[in-house]
Short mmCIF file of N, CA and C in Angstrom, two decimals:
data_model
loop_
_atom_site.label_atom_id
_atom_site.label_comp_id
_atom_site.label_asym_id
_atom_site.label_seq_id
_atom_site.Cartn_x
_atom_site.Cartn_y
_atom_site.Cartn_z
N ASP B 5 103.68 111.65 68.66
CA ASP B 5 104.58 110.91 68.38
C ASP B 5 105.57 111.44 68.58
N ALA B 6 107.45 111.31 69.97
CA ALA B 6 107.92 112.51 70.23
C ALA B 6 108.82 111.35 69.36
N ALA B 7 108.68 110.61 68.56
CA ALA B 7 110.06 109.48 67.89
C ALA B 7 110.37 110.21 66.55
N ARG B 8 109.35 110.73 66.23
CA ARG B 8 109.63 111.26 65.21
C ARG B 8 109.27 113.09 65.00
N ALA B 9 108.68 113.66 66.51
CA ALA B 9 108.68 114.88 65.82
C ALA B 9 109.35 115.54 67.58
N PRO B 10 110.31 115.03 67.60
CA PRO B 10 110.44 115.35 69.73
C PRO B 10 109.79 117.13 70.39
N GLU B 11 109.24 116.46 71.14
CA GLU B 11 109.04 118.75 71.81
C GLU B 11 110.11 118.06 73.35
N SER B 12 109.95 119.50 73.78
CA SER B 12 110.89 119.46 75.04
C SER B 12 109.63 119.03 76.35
N VAL B 13 110.76 118.71 77.45
CA VAL B 13 110.33 117.70 78.45
C VAL B 13 108.41 118.68 78.97
N GLU B 14 109.08 119.91 78.74
CA GLU B 14 107.92 120.93 79.38
C GLU B 14 106.36 120.42 78.46
N TYR B 15 106.53 120.16 77.11
CA TYR B 15 105.12 119.88 76.40
C TYR B 15 104.66 118.39 77.08
N TYR B 16 105.64 117.26 76.72
CA TYR B 16 105.27 116.01 77.63
C TYR B 16 104.21 116.64 78.97
N ARG B 17 104.80 117.00 80.03
CA ARG B 17 104.04 117.30 81.17
C ARG B 17 102.61 117.93 80.91
N ARG B 18 102.87 118.85 79.81
CA ARG B 18 101.09 119.36 79.20
C ARG B 18 100.54 118.65 79.11
N MET B 19 101.17 117.08 77.85
CA MET B 19 100.23 116.53 77.48
C MET B 19 99.72 114.46 78.78
N ILE B 20 101.09 115.27 79.75
CA ILE B 20 100.39 114.53 80.80
C ILE B 20 99.53 114.72 81.74
N ASP B 21 99.28 115.91 81.79
CA ASP B 21 98.05 116.90 83.36
C ASP B 21 97.14 116.77 81.89
N PHE B 22 97.10 116.52 80.61
CA PHE B 22 95.92 116.93 80.31
C PHE B 22 95.16 115.35 79.99
N CYS B 23 95.98 114.18 79.93
CA CYS B 23 95.51 113.32 79.84
C CYS B 23 95.27 112.47 81.64
N ALA B 24 95.78 113.00 82.92
CA ALA B 24 94.97 113.22 83.59
C ALA B 24 93.73 113.59 84.15
N ASP B 25 93.74 115.23 83.66
CA ASP B 25 92.53 115.88 83.80
C ASP B 25 91.35 115.40 83.26
N TRP B 26 91.45 114.34 82.00
CA TRP B 26 90.58 113.51 81.03
C TRP B 26 90.44 112.22 81.44
N GLY B 27 90.68 111.70 82.80
CA GLY B 27 90.81 110.22 83.79
C GLY B 27 91.15 109.68 82.41
N LEU B 28 92.40 109.48 81.82
CA LEU B 28 93.15 108.78 81.13
C LEU B 28 94.22 108.18 81.92
N ASN B 29 94.60 106.50 82.02
CA ASN B 29 95.23 106.39 82.96
C ASN B 29 97.03 105.62 81.97
N ALA B 30 97.11 106.06 80.82
CA ALA B 30 97.99 105.26 80.27
C ALA B 30 98.29 106.45 79.41
N LEU B 31 99.93 106.36 78.82
CA LEU B 31 99.52 106.93 77.36
C LEU B 31 100.49 106.90 76.92
N LEU B 32 101.35 106.28 75.65
CA LEU B 32 102.46 105.64 74.84
C LEU B 32 103.01 106.44 74.66
N PHE B 33 104.24 106.24 74.79
CA PHE B 33 105.72 107.31 74.25
C PHE B 33 106.15 106.71 73.45
N ARG B 34 106.69 106.72 72.23
CA ARG B 34 107.00 106.53 70.98
C ARG B 34 108.79 106.51 71.27
N VAL B 35 109.30 106.03 71.55
CA VAL B 35 110.67 106.56 71.58
C VAL B 35 111.27 105.92 70.47
N ALA B 36 111.06 105.26 70.21
CA ALA B 36 112.16 105.13 68.26
C ALA B 36 110.99 104.86 67.49
N ASP B 37 110.92 105.27 66.18
CA ASP B 37 110.72 105.37 64.89
C ASP B 37 111.71 105.53 63.85
N ASP B 38 111.03 105.34 62.82
CA ASP B 38 112.23 105.36 61.66
C ASP B 38 113.15 106.37 61.56
N GLN B 39 112.54 107.65 62.15
CA GLN B 39 113.08 108.56 61.77
C GLN B 39 114.15 109.00 62.73
N GLY B 40 113.87 108.59 64.87
CA GLY B 40 115.11 108.25 64.90
C GLY B 40 114.12 108.35 66.21
N THR B 41 115.54 107.99 66.94
CA THR B 41 115.26 108.05 68.71
C THR B 41 114.68 109.48 69.65
N VAL B 42 114.31 109.33 70.04
CA VAL B 42 113.55 110.43 71.10
C VAL B 42 115.10 110.92 72.44
N VAL B 43 115.39 109.04 72.69
CA VAL B 43 115.95 109.26 73.87
C VAL B 43 117.08 108.65 73.79
N ARG B 44 118.60 109.54 74.68
CA ARG B 44 120.05 109.07 74.22
C ARG B 44 120.32 107.40 74.72
N PHE B 45 120.36 106.59 73.55
CA PHE B 45 121.18 105.38 74.34
C PHE B 45 122.74 105.60 74.75
N ALA B 46 122.70 104.82 75.80
CA ALA B 46 124.06 105.26 76.09
C ALA B 46 124.74 104.31 75.63
N SER B 47 124.03 102.36 75.22
CA SER B 47 125.23 101.30 74.77
C SER B 47 125.00 101.52 73.30
N HIS B 48 123.82 102.34 73.00
CA HIS B 48 123.87 102.34 71.81
C HIS B 48 123.92 104.22 71.28
N PRO B 49 124.75 104.62 71.45
CA PRO B 49 124.88 106.40 70.81
C PRO B 49 124.98 106.25 69.32
N GLU B 50 125.58 105.75 68.49
CA GLU B 50 125.58 105.49 67.27
C GLU B 50 124.42 105.44 66.40
N LEU B 51 123.50 105.69 67.38
CA LEU B 51 121.85 105.08 66.67
C LEU B 51 121.73 106.46 65.97
N ILE B 52 120.65 107.32 65.30
CA ILE B 52 119.71 108.06 65.00
C ILE B 52 119.42 108.88 65.73
N THR B 53 120.39 109.41 66.23
CA THR B 53 119.13 110.29 67.49
C THR B 53 118.37 111.73 67.16
N HIS B 54 117.71 111.95 67.66
CA HIS B 54 117.48 113.73 66.80
C HIS B 54 118.40 114.17 68.39
N ALA B 55 118.39 115.87 67.16
CA ALA B 55 119.30 116.82 68.33
C ALA B 55 119.13 116.51 69.35
N ASP B 56 116.98 116.84 69.39
CA ASP B 56 116.66 117.60 70.87
C ASP B 56 116.54 116.71 72.16
N ALA B 57 116.88 115.13 71.34
CA ALA B 57 116.35 114.37 72.11
C ALA B 57 116.66 114.01 74.29
N LEU B 58 115.98 113.04 74.42
CA LEU B 58 115.89 113.47 75.88
C LEU B 58 117.29 112.92 76.48
N THR B 59 117.11 113.61 77.34
CA THR B 59 118.91 112.41 78.85
C THR B 59 118.03 111.43 79.40
N PRO B 60 118.65 110.23 79.58
CA PRO B 60 118.28 109.39 80.59
C PRO B 60 117.12 109.88 81.82
N ALA B 61 117.91 110.73 82.63
CA ALA B 61 117.45 111.59 83.79
C ALA B 61 116.01 112.03 83.59
N GLN B 62 115.98 112.79 81.83
CA GLN B 62 114.58 113.97 81.91
C GLN B 62 113.58 112.42 81.25
N VAL B 63 114.42 111.41 80.85
CA VAL B 63 113.11 110.45 80.98
C VAL B 63 111.85 109.22 82.45
N ARG B 64 113.48 110.02 83.25
CA ARG B 64 113.43 109.16 84.04
C ARG B 64 112.63 109.69 84.99
N GLU B 65 112.80 111.55 85.64
CA GLU B 65 111.80 112.47 85.28
C GLU B 65 110.33 112.69 84.86
N LEU B 66 110.49 112.34 83.69
CA LEU B 66 108.78 112.24 82.78
C LEU B 66 108.25 111.26 83.68
N ALA B 67 108.64 109.93 83.91
CA ALA B 67 107.98 109.16 83.86
C ALA B 67 108.00 109.40 85.73
N ALA B 68 108.20 109.51 86.19
CA ALA B 68 107.86 110.11 87.45
C ALA B 68 106.82 110.90 87.76
N TYR B 69 106.83 112.14 86.57
CA TYR B 69 105.56 112.86 86.75
C TYR B 69 104.93 112.33 86.73
N ALA B 70 104.90 111.45 85.60
CA ALA B 70 103.01 110.33 84.92
C ALA B 70 102.71 110.12 85.89
N GLN B 71 103.32 108.73 86.65
CA GLN B 71 103.73 108.06 87.38
C GLN B 71 102.25 108.98 89.21
N GLN B 72 103.10 110.08 88.88
CA GLN B 72 102.23 111.31 90.56
C GLN B 72 100.85 111.38 89.77
N ARG B 73 101.16 111.44 88.46
CA ARG B 73 99.15 112.05 87.92
C ARG B 73 98.33 110.44 87.49
N HIS B 74 98.83 109.30 88.07
CA HIS B 74 97.98 108.24 87.93
C HIS B 74 98.26 107.65 86.26
N ILE B 75 99.47 108.11 85.71
CA ILE B 75 99.59 108.61 84.73
C ILE B 75 100.49 106.98 84.05
N GLU B 76 100.53 105.53 83.56
CA GLU B 76 101.87 104.93 83.07
C GLU B 76 101.66 105.33 81.65
N LEU B 77 103.23 106.01 81.98
CA LEU B 77 103.63 106.02 80.94
C LEU B 77 104.73 105.23 79.85
N ILE B 78 104.21 104.43 78.69
CA ILE B 78 104.19 103.30 78.48
C ILE B 78 105.57 102.94 77.48
N PRO B 79 106.96 102.68 77.28
CA PRO B 79 107.79 102.82 76.40
C PRO B 79 107.36 102.04 74.94
N GLU B 80 107.44 102.80 74.11
CA GLU B 80 107.39 101.54 72.56
C GLU B 80 108.40 102.28 71.65
N ILE B 81 109.63 101.08 71.32
CA ILE B 81 110.40 101.21 70.61
C ILE B 81 109.90 99.83 69.43
N GLU B 82 110.48 100.89 68.24
CA GLU B 82 109.88 99.81 66.88
C GLU B 82 111.05 99.20 67.15
N SER B 83 110.83 97.03 67.08
CA SER B 83 111.22 96.24 67.35
C SER B 83 111.26 95.46 65.52
N PHE B 84 110.87 95.46 64.77
CA PHE B 84 110.70 95.43 63.75
C PHE B 84 110.76 96.11 62.30
N GLY B 85 109.87 96.90 62.08
CA GLY B 85 109.30 97.31 61.21
C GLY B 85 109.24 99.07 61.74
N HIS B 86 109.83 99.58 60.90
CA HIS B 86 109.98 101.80 61.35
C HIS B 86 111.25 101.55 62.41
N THR B 87 112.10 100.30 61.67
CA THR B 87 113.37 100.53 62.47
C THR B 87 114.10 101.05 61.67
N GLY B 88 114.40 102.56 60.70
CA GLY B 88 115.52 102.96 60.04
C GLY B 88 116.41 104.04 61.02
N PHE B 89 116.19 104.06 61.88
CA PHE B 89 117.01 104.63 63.17
C PHE B 89 117.65 103.74 63.66
N ILE B 90 117.53 102.26 63.34
CA ILE B 90 118.54 101.17 63.58
C ILE B 90 119.47 101.14 61.88
N THR B 91 118.40 101.08 60.75
CA THR B 91 119.71 100.46 59.66
C THR B 91 119.59 101.80 58.73
N ARG B 92 119.38 103.04 58.88
CA ARG B 92 120.53 103.96 58.67
C ARG B 92 121.79 104.24 58.85
N VAL B 93 121.73 103.14 60.25
CA VAL B 93 123.86 103.78 60.43
C VAL B 93 124.04 102.80 59.67
N PRO B 94 125.39 102.62 58.92
CA PRO B 94 125.66 102.41 57.86
C PRO B 94 126.20 101.53 59.33
N GLN B 95 126.70 100.62 60.25
CA GLN B 95 127.25 100.01 60.49
C GLN B 95 126.18 98.41 60.93
N TYR B 96 124.62 98.87 61.21
CA TYR B 96 123.86 98.75 61.03
C TYR B 96 122.58 97.93 59.57
N ALA B 97 123.36 99.16 58.30
CA ALA B 97 122.76 98.81 57.43
C ALA B 97 122.21 97.41 56.96
N SER B 98 123.13 95.80 57.25
CA SER B 98 122.95 94.70 56.63
C SER B 98 121.97 94.36 57.34
N LEU B 99 121.43 94.69 58.40
CA LEU B 99 120.44 94.27 59.32
C LEU B 99 118.82 94.53 58.90
N GLY B 100 119.20 95.73 57.33
CA GLY B 100 117.81 96.00 56.93
C GLY B 100 117.10 94.79 55.93
N ASP B 101 115.81 94.66 56.63
CA ASP B 101 115.13 93.21 55.21
C ASP B 101 114.27 93.86 54.66
N ALA B 102 113.60 93.30 53.52
CA ALA B 102 112.74 93.88 52.49
C ALA B 102 112.85 92.83 51.76
N ARG B 103 111.34 92.66 50.78
CA ARG B 103 111.76 92.03 49.79
C ARG B 103 111.45 92.90 48.43
N PRO B 104 112.09 92.43 47.08
CA PRO B 104 111.78 93.09 46.33
C PRO B 104 110.14 94.01 45.94
N GLY B 105 110.78 95.34 46.05
CA GLY B 105 109.86 96.14 46.29
C GLY B 105 108.57 96.53 47.34
N ALA B 106 109.36 96.27 48.22
CA ALA B 106 108.28 96.42 49.08
C ALA B 106 108.23 97.47 49.63
N GLY B 107 108.87 98.48 49.38
CA GLY B 107 108.50 99.88 49.30
C GLY B 107 109.18 100.50 50.95
N GLN B 108 107.96 101.06 51.81
CA GLN B 108 109.38 102.29 52.70
C GLN B 108 109.02 101.62 53.68
N PHE B 109 108.15 100.51 53.86
CA PHE B 109 108.37 99.75 55.04
C PHE B 109 109.08 98.12 55.31
N ARG B 110 110.75 98.90 55.83
CA ARG B 110 112.36 97.98 55.77
C ARG B 110 111.97 97.10 56.90
N GLY B 111 112.05 95.81 57.43
CA GLY B 111 112.05 95.67 58.26
C GLY B 111 113.46 94.53 58.91
N LEU B 112 113.73 95.20 60.20
CA LEU B 112 115.05 94.48 60.62
C LEU B 112 114.92 92.71 60.25
N ILE B 113 116.07 91.12 59.88
CA ILE B 113 116.28 91.00 59.30
C ILE B 113 116.19 89.30 60.99
N PRO B 114 114.73 89.23 61.27
CA PRO B 114 114.18 88.33 62.08
C PRO B 114 114.99 87.41 62.24
N VAL B 115 116.07 86.46 61.41
CA VAL B 115 116.82 85.50 62.15
C VAL B 115 118.28 86.09 62.37
N ASP B 116 118.24 86.90 61.86
CA ASP B 116 120.13 87.52 62.30
C ASP B 116 120.20 88.10 64.11
N PRO B 117 120.87 86.89 64.73
CA PRO B 117 120.87 87.10 66.31
C PRO B 117 121.49 88.36 66.83
N ARG B 118 121.97 89.39 65.89
CA ARG B 118 122.71 90.66 66.04
C ARG B 118 121.31 91.43 65.86
N ALA B 119 120.23 91.59 65.36
CA ALA B 119 119.28 93.00 65.67
C ALA B 119 118.40 92.13 67.32
N VAL B 120 118.32 90.88 67.50
CA VAL B 120 117.75 91.14 69.35
C VAL B 120 118.90 91.22 70.10
N ALA B 121 120.16 91.07 69.87
CA ALA B 121 120.98 91.54 70.98
C ALA B 121 121.44 93.20 70.80
N LEU B 122 120.79 93.79 69.21
CA LEU B 122 120.50 95.43 69.97
C LEU B 122 119.64 95.70 70.45
N LEU B 123 118.32 94.99 70.27
CA LEU B 123 117.29 95.95 71.13
C LEU B 123 117.28 95.05 72.33
N THR B 124 117.76 94.17 72.37
CA THR B 124 118.09 93.72 74.06
C THR B 124 118.84 94.57 74.58
N ASP B 125 119.99 95.29 74.08
CA ASP B 125 120.39 96.27 75.34
C ASP B 125 119.25 97.56 75.52
N LEU B 126 118.67 97.90 73.91
CA LEU B 126 117.54 99.49 73.95
C LEU B 126 116.71 98.68 75.47
N TYR B 127 116.07 97.65 75.23
CA TYR B 127 114.95 97.44 76.41
C TYR B 127 115.91 97.48 77.62
N ARG B 128 116.73 97.15 77.85
CA ARG B 128 117.40 97.16 78.67
C ARG B 128 117.99 99.00 79.41
N GLU B 129 118.15 99.13 78.68
CA GLU B 129 117.76 101.36 79.10
C GLU B 129 116.88 101.13 79.11
N ALA B 130 115.81 101.05 78.73
CA ALA B 130 114.78 101.95 78.81
C ALA B 130 114.06 101.04 80.02
N ALA B 131 114.14 100.25 80.31
CA ALA B 131 113.21 99.84 81.61
C ALA B 131 114.26 100.59 82.60
N THR B 132 115.05 101.02 82.62
CA THR B 132 116.05 101.91 84.03
C THR B 132 115.02 102.90 83.93
N MET B 133 114.68 103.29 82.78
CA MET B 133 114.21 104.81 82.57
C MET B 133 112.35 105.26 83.06
N PHE B 134 111.69 103.97 82.48
CA PHE B 134 110.72 103.81 82.76
C PHE B 134 109.70 102.74 83.65
N SER B 135 108.66 103.46 84.49
CA SER B 135 108.04 102.55 85.50
C SER B 135 107.78 101.58 85.41
N SER B 136 107.01 101.95 84.14
CA SER B 136 105.91 101.23 83.81
C SER B 136 106.04 99.71 83.63
N PRO B 137 105.52 99.02 83.86
CA PRO B 137 105.81 97.04 83.91
C PRO B 137 105.42 96.77 81.95
N TYR B 138 105.36 97.77 81.29
CA TYR B 138 105.36 97.91 80.25
C TYR B 138 105.90 98.29 78.98
N LEU B 139 106.40 97.25 78.09
CA LEU B 139 107.20 98.18 77.22
C LEU B 139 106.47 97.12 75.35
N HIS B 140 106.10 98.60 74.69
CA HIS B 140 105.77 98.03 73.80
C HIS B 140 106.90 97.55 72.47
N ILE B 141 106.50 97.19 71.64
CA ILE B 141 107.71 96.75 70.61
C ILE B 141 108.07 96.62 69.50
N GLY B 142 105.95 97.34 68.90
CA GLY B 142 105.91 97.61 67.94
C GLY B 142 106.63 97.32 66.65
N CYS B 143 105.73 95.69 66.56
CA CYS B 143 106.11 95.37 64.98
C CYS B 143 105.05 95.08 64.37
N ASP B 144 104.52 96.34 64.08
CA ASP B 144 103.49 96.93 62.48
C ASP B 144 104.44 97.35 61.01
N GLU B 145 103.59 97.28 60.44
CA GLU B 145 104.12 97.54 59.17
C GLU B 145 105.57 97.58 58.66
N VAL B 146 106.02 95.69 58.80
CA VAL B 146 106.60 95.68 58.29
C VAL B 146 106.92 94.53 57.01
N ASN B 147 107.62 94.73 55.68
CA ASN B 147 108.40 93.99 55.60
C ASN B 147 109.71 93.41 54.92
N TRP B 148 109.93 92.03 55.03
CA TRP B 148 110.79 91.17 55.08
C TRP B 148 111.12 90.40 54.02
N GLY B 149 111.67 89.23 54.31
CA GLY B 149 112.05 88.36 53.19
C GLY B 149 112.81 88.44 52.15
N GLY B 150 113.66 89.49 52.45
CA GLY B 150 114.49 89.81 51.03
C GLY B 150 115.66 89.17 51.56
N SER B 151 116.01 89.76 52.16
CA SER B 151 118.41 89.51 52.68
C SER B 151 118.30 87.34 52.53
N ASP B 152 119.69 86.98 52.25
CA ASP B 152 119.98 86.10 52.30
C ASP B 152 119.48 85.30 53.56
N LEU B 153 119.71 86.01 55.23
CA LEU B 153 119.37 84.66 55.48
C LEU B 153 117.62 84.55 55.68
N SER B 154 117.19 86.12 55.59
CA SER B 154 115.92 84.92 55.72
C SER B 154 115.58 84.07 54.51
N GLN B 155 116.01 84.47 53.53
CA GLN B 155 115.35 83.71 52.42
C GLN B 155 116.24 82.29 52.71
N ALA B 156 116.85 81.59 53.14
CA ALA B 156 117.63 80.66 53.68
C ALA B 156 116.65 79.84 55.57
N ALA B 157 116.28 80.71 55.68
CA ALA B 157 115.28 80.22 57.34
C ALA B 157 114.16 80.09 56.52
N LEU B 158 113.60 80.38 55.06
CA LEU B 158 112.08 80.84 54.34
C LEU B 158 112.03 79.14 53.72
N LYS B 159 113.73 78.85 53.62
CA LYS B 159 112.82 76.92 53.34
C LYS B 159 112.67 76.20 53.78
N THR B 160 112.97 76.01 55.49
CA THR B 160 113.07 75.59 56.17
C THR B 160 111.81 76.08 57.22
N LYS B 161 111.66 77.05 57.31
CA LYS B 161 110.34 77.53 58.46
C LYS B 161 109.26 78.59 57.96
N SER B 162 108.11 78.62 57.50
CA SER B 162 107.06 79.29 57.78
C SER B 162 107.35 80.70 57.62
N ARG B 163 106.58 81.77 57.28
CA ARG B 163 106.87 83.57 57.56
C ARG B 163 106.31 83.60 59.01
N ALA B 164 105.35 82.59 58.99
CA ALA B 164 104.78 82.53 60.14
C ALA B 164 105.58 82.07 61.65
N MET B 165 105.92 81.30 61.54
CA MET B 165 106.85 80.62 62.69
C MET B 165 108.37 81.32 62.96
N ILE B 166 108.78 81.83 61.94
CA ILE B 166 109.68 82.49 61.68
C ILE B 166 108.98 83.81 62.63
N TRP B 167 108.86 84.53 61.95
CA TRP B 167 107.78 85.82 62.85
C TRP B 167 107.56 86.01 64.16
N ALA B 168 107.00 84.40 64.44
CA ALA B 168 106.72 84.15 65.75
C ALA B 168 107.89 83.73 66.76
N GLU B 169 108.89 82.75 66.50
CA GLU B 169 110.20 82.87 66.83
C GLU B 169 110.48 84.15 67.04
N TYR B 170 110.64 85.23 66.63
CA TYR B 170 111.40 86.55 66.88
C TYR B 170 110.94 87.30 67.73
N LEU B 171 109.40 86.88 66.87
CA LEU B 171 108.35 87.89 68.21
C LEU B 171 108.89 87.11 69.74
N ASN B 172 108.29 86.22 70.54
CA ASN B 172 109.09 85.09 71.69
C ASN B 172 110.46 85.57 71.96
N LYS B 173 111.75 85.90 70.90
CA LYS B 173 112.73 86.31 71.38
C LYS B 173 112.34 88.14 72.14
N LEU B 174 111.86 88.96 71.54
CA LEU B 174 111.41 89.98 71.74
C LEU B 174 111.57 89.98 72.89
N ASP B 175 110.43 89.24 73.36
CA ASP B 175 109.40 89.20 74.81
C ASP B 175 110.44 88.71 75.80
N ALA B 176 111.00 87.77 75.33
CA ALA B 176 111.81 87.22 76.50
C ALA B 176 112.84 88.18 76.99
N ALA B 177 113.38 89.22 76.10
CA ALA B 177 114.50 89.96 76.40
C ALA B 177 113.63 91.42 77.09
N ALA B 178 112.29 91.16 76.61
CA ALA B 178 111.88 92.51 77.96
C ALA B 178 111.25 91.51 78.97
N ARG B 179 111.30 90.50 79.22
CA ARG B 179 110.37 89.96 80.41
C ARG B 179 111.58 89.61 81.33
N SER B 180 113.31 89.92 81.08
CA SER B 180 114.96 89.58 81.38
C SER B 180 114.92 90.52 82.44
N PHE B 181 113.71 91.84 81.68
CA PHE B 181 113.84 93.17 82.04
C PHE B 181 112.65 93.31 82.85
N ASN B 182 111.87 92.48 83.58
CA ASN B 182 110.88 92.60 84.12
C ASN B 182 109.63 93.53 83.46
N LYS B 183 109.63 93.82 82.47
CA LYS B 183 108.97 93.84 81.28
C LYS B 183 107.90 93.29 80.42
N GLN B 184 106.49 93.38 80.54
CA GLN B 184 105.62 92.65 79.97
C GLN B 184 106.00 93.15 78.70
N ALA B 185 106.07 92.51 77.27
CA ALA B 185 106.17 93.56 76.11
C ALA B 185 104.11 93.16 75.31
#
């Protein structure tokens, strides 16, 4: 769970070796979560990033190390819920969307084009670091619908339709970088 509790590159190498020893062929690498990012994104250095986050070069080396051991290192960038690494940044606080009393799982506003644009930037960078054809867009545990934008959209579309449209936009962004979401 790198995004919540980052470890050293050596730790991740040992984990990859463990997976290889046990015959596993994939490892989900959580890049970003509520607590922050474990990767330093050049396009968005303002995001909440752990002090000991990995550089893009370290991530590329780690992905190559995994590939040499026949392990698919799949990046996960939380893209709907668990996005405190975005919404706790003052300039992006307005992207937070939650229904009253929603608790901790605030989401991004799915109808705000700024959310998709920011995530597209992160997907672009991740695509250059991870050789895996997959990108996990992590859209679980999300409460949304409290913002003015979402409330307006909910007057003309169902929650399911809005969510599906958002997921399709994220999928299109991932595919534009030759990644399957």
